[in-house]
Amino acid sequence: MTEPERDQGVASGDADEGTAVIEFIFASIVLLIPVIYLMLTLSQLQAASYATTSAAMSASRIAARDANPSETRAHAVAEMHFADFGLRDAPTSITYSCAGPCGQAGSLVTARVETKVSLPGFPLLFGSDRSPHITLRANHTDVVATGRQ
């Protein structure tokens, strides 16, 4: 190899110097930010799922042990469960159905809890009323306690 050919090889290697930092920053932006957003979204959905299931269990137990189940009490307990999981403003609806006479011992009471969880960041962009959301539902059935009056 002659001297001018060696000089050209060294010069072409100098042209790539410093691009690794730029490539790392670009790859971080393109790959890392969506992964972090996905993790935030999944953790919020998992927390809402746990809270919805806990609220359904509590609501059915309230209805099974109370002769007149109070929806305000069930909503207060549901708000407590959602607050425990960091979801204070999630809209929640609770409905009851009975298999057999509702107040009679041995009949089954089913509580259905439904909530809408907004995706992280979207309420800031679209407002809380129009932001995209995912609806979660949970059911729990409990037996009406014996000896109630």
XYZ file of N, CA and C in Angstrom:
447
model
N 0.857 -1.165 0.000
C 0.000 0.000 0.000
C 0.902 1.227 0.000
N 0.562 2.164 -0.823
C 1.367 3.372 -0.930
C 0.971 4.367 0.148
N 1.777 5.353 0.315
C 1.550 6.387 1.345
C 0.249 7.153 1.135
N -0.132 7.598 -0.062
C -1.398 8.325 -0.237
C -2.623 7.462 0.084
N -2.551 6.134 -0.182
C -3.689 5.260 0.120
C -3.881 5.145 1.636
N -2.777 5.094 2.369
C -2.877 5.032 3.831
C -3.480 6.316 4.391
N -3.113 7.442 3.847
C -3.652 8.721 4.298
C -5.148 8.820 4.045
N -5.616 8.293 2.932
C -7.057 8.320 2.642
C -7.816 7.443 3.631
N -7.269 6.313 4.027
C -7.926 5.425 4.994
C -8.068 6.088 6.353
N -7.054 6.796 6.771
C -7.105 7.494 8.052
C -8.099 8.641 7.984
N -8.116 9.328 6.888
C -9.023 10.471 6.744
C -10.473 10.022 6.741
N -10.778 8.892 6.107
C -12.167 8.431 6.096
C -12.590 7.943 7.480
N -11.695 7.442 8.300
C -12.020 7.038 9.665
C -12.315 8.228 10.554
N -11.696 9.367 10.303
C -11.941 10.569 11.081
C -13.331 11.142 10.837
N -13.946 10.848 9.704
C -15.266 11.393 9.368
C -16.360 10.822 10.268
N -16.174 9.607 10.782
C -17.178 8.976 11.642
C -17.000 9.321 13.115
N -15.987 10.058 13.443
C -15.690 10.348 14.838
C -16.792 11.217 15.457
N -17.310 10.809 16.632
C -18.311 11.597 17.352
C -19.756 11.266 17.016
N -20.005 10.344 16.106
C -21.395 10.028 15.750
C -22.030 9.045 16.722
N -21.247 8.352 17.522
C -21.806 7.391 18.466
C -22.701 8.084 19.489
N -22.323 9.257 19.926
C -23.132 10.004 20.887
C -24.463 10.403 20.263
N -24.420 10.857 19.035
C -25.646 11.262 18.337
C -26.546 10.055 18.108
N -25.954 8.934 17.706
C -26.742 7.710 17.499
C -27.361 7.232 18.807
N -26.627 7.320 19.898
C -27.155 6.903 21.197
C -28.327 7.784 21.618
N -28.196 9.083 21.454
C -29.285 9.999 21.813
C -30.508 9.732 20.953
N -30.316 9.575 19.663
C -31.434 9.302 18.749
C -32.110 7.975 19.097
N -31.322 6.928 19.333
C -31.888 5.625 19.684
C -32.628 5.690 21.019
N -32.101 6.465 21.948
C -32.776 6.619 23.239
C -34.124 7.282 23.082
N -34.181 8.312 22.257
C -35.446 9.014 22.051
C -36.447 8.118 21.338
N -36.000 7.426 20.316
C -36.901 6.605 19.508
C -37.359 5.360 20.262
N -36.497 4.749 21.055
C -36.828 3.490 21.701
C -37.211 3.630 23.170
N -36.510 4.443 23.906
C -36.685 4.495 25.351
C -37.977 5.199 25.761
N -38.319 6.296 25.123
C -39.523 7.040 25.504
C -40.788 6.213 25.294
N -40.978 5.534 24.162
C -42.178 4.686 24.035
C -42.216 3.536 25.039
N -41.071 2.965 25.353
C -41.040 1.874 26.337
C -41.435 2.397 27.717
N -40.942 3.556 28.084
C -41.300 4.147 29.376
C -42.794 4.474 29.414
N -43.341 5.022 28.323
C -44.771 5.322 28.273
C -45.601 4.047 28.370
N -45.172 2.987 27.707
C -45.872 1.713 27.783
C -45.864 1.170 29.211
N -44.731 1.289 29.893
C -44.652 0.826 31.282
C -45.573 1.643 32.184
N -45.628 2.957 31.999
C -46.534 3.794 32.789
C -47.988 3.418 32.539
N -48.343 3.215 31.285
C -49.719 2.858 30.939
C -50.106 1.513 31.532
N -49.248 0.524 31.384
C -49.551 -0.800 31.918
C -49.628 -0.807 33.440
N -48.774 -0.038 34.092
C -48.845 0.001 35.560
C -50.120 0.692 36.031
N -50.553 1.729 35.315
C -51.807 2.391 35.685
C -53.007 1.475 35.444
N -52.992 0.729 34.354
C -54.079 -0.210 34.083
C -54.096 -1.353 35.098
N -52.934 -1.820 35.497
C -52.874 -2.887 36.495
C -53.382 -2.387 37.847
N -53.011 -1.181 38.226
C -53.513 -0.610 39.477
C -55.025 -0.444 39.424
N -55.549 0.016 38.293
C -56.997 0.167 38.150
C -57.696 -1.176 38.170
N -57.073 -2.189 37.612
C -57.651 -3.529 37.639
C -57.744 -4.061 39.069
N -56.680 -3.894 39.833
C -56.704 -4.304 41.240
C -57.760 -3.527 42.021
N -57.830 -2.230 41.797
C -58.795 -1.403 42.527
C -60.227 -1.783 42.154
N -60.484 -2.061 40.878
C -61.827 -2.441 40.445
C -62.229 -3.776 41.047
N -61.328 -4.732 41.065
C -61.613 -6.036 41.659
C -61.855 -5.913 43.156
N -61.047 -5.135 43.845
C -61.229 -4.938 45.293
C -62.550 -4.241 45.590
N -62.907 -3.264 44.771
C -64.171 -2.555 44.971
C -65.366 -3.484 44.740
N -65.274 -4.370 43.756
C -66.363 -5.322 43.503
C -66.516 -6.292 44.663
N -65.407 -6.758 45.194
C -65.474 -7.673 46.340
C -66.085 -6.976 47.548
N -65.656 -5.774 47.823
C -66.192 -5.035 48.967
C -67.668 -4.710 48.789
N -68.061 -4.314 47.580
C -69.465 -3.968 47.333
C -70.371 -5.183 47.495
N -69.942 -6.345 47.019
C -70.784 -7.537 47.184
C -70.852 -7.963 48.646
N -69.782 -7.785 49.385
C -69.808 -8.126 50.821
C -70.703 -7.162 51.590
N -70.678 -5.891 51.203
C -71.572 -4.918 51.842
C -73.014 -5.312 51.592
N -73.332 -5.681 50.351
C -74.709 -6.051 50.011
C -75.116 -7.360 50.658
N -74.183 -8.283 50.840
C -74.520 -9.573 51.435
C -74.722 -9.488 52.942
N -74.159 -8.499 53.576
C -74.256 -8.399 55.034
C -75.210 -7.314 55.504
N -75.686 -6.498 54.567
C -76.604 -5.419 54.901
C -77.987 -5.750 54.359
N -79.011 -5.548 55.149
C -80.371 -5.786 54.661
C -80.724 -4.791 53.558
N -80.274 -3.559 53.697
C -80.479 -2.524 52.681
C -79.112 -1.996 52.261
N -78.517 -2.588 51.217
C -77.166 -2.132 50.847
C -77.184 -0.690 50.373
N -76.317 0.078 50.928
C -76.241 1.491 50.603
C -75.241 1.695 49.482
N -75.704 2.292 48.395
C -74.783 2.559 47.295
C -73.770 3.633 47.669
N -74.159 4.563 48.542
C -73.200 5.587 48.961
C -72.059 4.957 49.757
N -72.384 3.962 50.574
C -71.335 3.269 51.331
C -70.427 2.484 50.380
N -71.019 1.811 49.398
C -70.221 1.058 48.426
C -69.337 1.993 47.614
N -69.865 3.152 47.234
C -69.052 4.124 46.489
C -67.936 4.688 47.361
N -68.202 4.898 48.644
C -67.153 5.395 49.542
C -66.028 4.369 49.682
N -66.410 3.096 49.793
C -65.391 2.043 49.888
C -64.629 1.930 48.567
N -65.340 2.055 47.445
C -64.676 2.003 46.134
C -63.701 3.163 45.979
N -64.091 4.353 46.409
C -63.185 5.503 46.350
C -61.940 5.265 47.196
N -62.119 4.603 48.337
C -60.983 4.285 49.193
C -60.028 3.325 48.477
N -60.587 2.296 47.816
C -59.741 1.347 47.087
C -58.994 2.039 45.948
N -59.689 2.889 45.213
C -59.041 3.583 44.102
C -57.980 4.562 44.609
N -58.229 5.210 45.736
C -57.236 6.121 46.305
C -56.003 5.348 46.766
N -56.213 4.131 47.293
C -55.073 3.307 47.706
C -54.155 2.983 46.536
N -54.718 2.872 45.340
C -53.922 2.554 44.160
C -53.552 3.792 43.354
N -53.787 4.984 43.892
C -53.364 6.218 43.250
C -54.281 6.708 42.148
N -55.528 6.288 42.140
C -56.494 6.681 41.106
C -57.665 7.383 41.779
N -57.470 8.613 42.160
C -58.481 9.327 42.941
C -59.686 9.781 42.125
N -59.515 10.146 40.878
C -60.616 10.740 40.113
C -61.198 9.806 39.063
N -61.031 8.514 39.217
C -61.559 7.572 38.229
C -63.075 7.454 38.407
N -63.856 7.670 37.338
C -65.312 7.524 37.453
C -65.685 6.054 37.641
N -66.515 5.793 38.631
C -66.866 4.426 38.994
C -68.371 4.274 39.062
N -68.880 3.165 38.546
C -70.301 2.851 38.710
C -70.424 1.453 39.314
N -71.352 1.315 40.244
C -71.575 0.051 40.942
C -73.041 -0.332 40.770
N -73.286 -1.567 40.308
C -74.653 -2.081 40.178
C -74.734 -3.430 40.870
N -75.931 -3.744 41.345
C -76.179 -5.004 42.052
C -77.208 -5.821 41.297
N -77.093 -7.136 41.403
C -78.144 -8.038 40.945
C -78.205 -9.212 41.911
N -79.383 -9.811 42.005
C -79.584 -10.898 42.957
C -80.065 -12.148 42.227
N -79.606 -13.286 42.682
C -80.124 -14.575 42.230
C -81.031 -15.073 43.350
N -82.319 -14.900 43.161
C -83.274 -15.199 44.218
C -83.694 -13.912 44.896
N -84.457 -14.010 45.971
C -84.872 -12.807 46.701
C -83.649 -12.107 47.311
N -83.562 -10.804 47.088
C -82.345 -10.074 47.461
C -82.048 -10.096 48.955
N -83.017 -10.010 49.794
C -82.736 -9.931 51.221
C -82.740 -11.255 51.934
N -83.045 -12.347 51.241
C -83.213 -13.646 51.890
C -81.872 -14.344 52.073
N -81.713 -14.985 53.224
C -80.474 -15.697 53.526
C -80.260 -16.819 52.518
N -79.039 -16.953 52.068
C -78.675 -17.987 51.114
C -78.752 -17.570 49.656
N -79.381 -16.437 49.353
C -79.419 -15.988 47.961
C -78.074 -15.341 47.600
N -77.841 -15.198 46.313
C -76.569 -14.665 45.832
C -76.721 -13.213 45.406
N -75.774 -12.394 45.812
C -75.736 -10.985 45.420
C -74.465 -10.769 44.596
N -74.643 -10.193 43.418
C -73.511 -9.913 42.546
C -73.344 -8.404 42.410
N -72.145 -7.948 42.654
C -71.808 -6.525 42.467
C -70.960 -6.400 41.209
N -71.322 -5.447 40.376
C -70.563 -5.161 39.154
C -69.998 -3.748 39.267
N -68.710 -3.640 39.144
C -68.034 -2.346 39.217
C -67.420 -2.066 37.852
N -67.662 -0.858 37.363
C -67.100 -0.430 36.083
C -66.405 0.904 36.275
N -65.230 1.018 35.705
C -64.479 2.270 35.794
C -63.821 2.570 34.453
N -63.550 3.837 34.227
C -62.874 4.280 33.006
C -61.544 4.901 33.400
N -60.474 4.364 32.856
C -59.131 4.830 33.177
C -58.570 5.559 31.967
N -58.211 6.808 32.155
C -57.609 7.594 31.075
C -56.157 7.183 30.888
N -55.716 7.229 29.656
C -54.318 6.931 29.370
C -53.443 8.076 29.860
N -52.250 7.785 30.366
C -51.401 8.836 30.932
C -51.074 9.931 29.914
N -51.217 11.177 30.354
C -50.871 12.320 29.530
C -51.989 12.847 28.657
N -52.946 12.021 28.291
C -54.003 12.463 27.389
C -54.998 13.435 28.022
N -55.338 13.315 29.320
C -56.231 14.326 29.891
C -55.661 15.737 29.828
N -54.347 15.868 29.854
C -53.738 17.189 29.740
C -53.918 17.759 28.335
N -53.927 16.887 27.336
C -54.046 17.339 25.953
C -55.497 17.573 25.530
N -56.381 16.627 25.871
C -57.758 16.661 25.374
C -58.778 17.077 26.421
N -58.383 17.184 27.673
C -59.327 17.424 28.756
C -59.802 16.098 29.315
N -60.254 16.102 30.541
C -60.611 14.837 31.188
C -61.877 14.210 30.612
N -62.756 15.007 30.002
C -63.992 14.460 29.448
C -63.790 13.769 28.105
N -62.854 14.270 27.294
C -62.691 13.756 25.936
C -61.421 12.941 25.748
N -60.714 12.639 26.803
C -59.466 11.896 26.647
C -59.758 10.417 26.383
N -58.901 9.739 25.625
C -59.094 8.308 25.400
C -58.967 7.547 26.714
N -59.765 6.515 26.845
C -59.773 5.765 28.097
C -59.977 4.278 27.809
N -59.744 3.492 28.817
C -59.991 2.055 28.774
C -60.972 1.736 29.881
N -62.007 0.981 29.552
C -63.037 0.621 30.519
C -62.683 -0.724 31.146
N -62.700 -0.758 32.467
C -62.442 -1.986 33.218
C -63.708 -2.373 33.978
N -63.997 -3.667 33.998
C -65.173 -4.171 34.710
C -64.757 -5.336 35.596
N -65.405 -5.433 36.747
C -65.168 -6.560 37.644
C -66.492 -6.959 38.285
N -66.694 -8.263 38.459
C -67.881 -8.807 39.118
C -67.434 -9.625 40.313
N -68.249 -9.607 41.338
C -68.012 -10.494 42.474
C -69.356 -10.887 43.062
N -69.496 -12.176 43.359
C -70.741 -12.707 43.905
C -70.487 -13.174 45.318
N -71.432 -12.869 46.198
C -71.326 -13.289 47.597
C -72.675 -13.832 48.036
N -72.658 -14.702 49.029
C -73.879 -15.292 49.565
C -74.388 -14.408 50.692
N -75.707 -14.162 50.667
C -76.313 -13.359 51.721
C -76.190 -14.115 53.034
N -75.729 -13.423 54.040
C -75.479 -14.027 55.343
C -76.778 -14.511 55.966
N -76.687 -15.579 56.731
C -77.854 -16.103 57.434
C -78.071 -15.304 58.713
N -79.279 -15.302 59.185
C -79.595 -14.644 60.450
C -79.821 -13.145 60.335
N -79.984 -12.605 59.105
C -80.257 -11.176 58.967
C -81.744 -10.928 59.143
N -82.051 -9.737 59.493
C -83.467 -9.374 59.613
C -83.762 -8.132 58.846
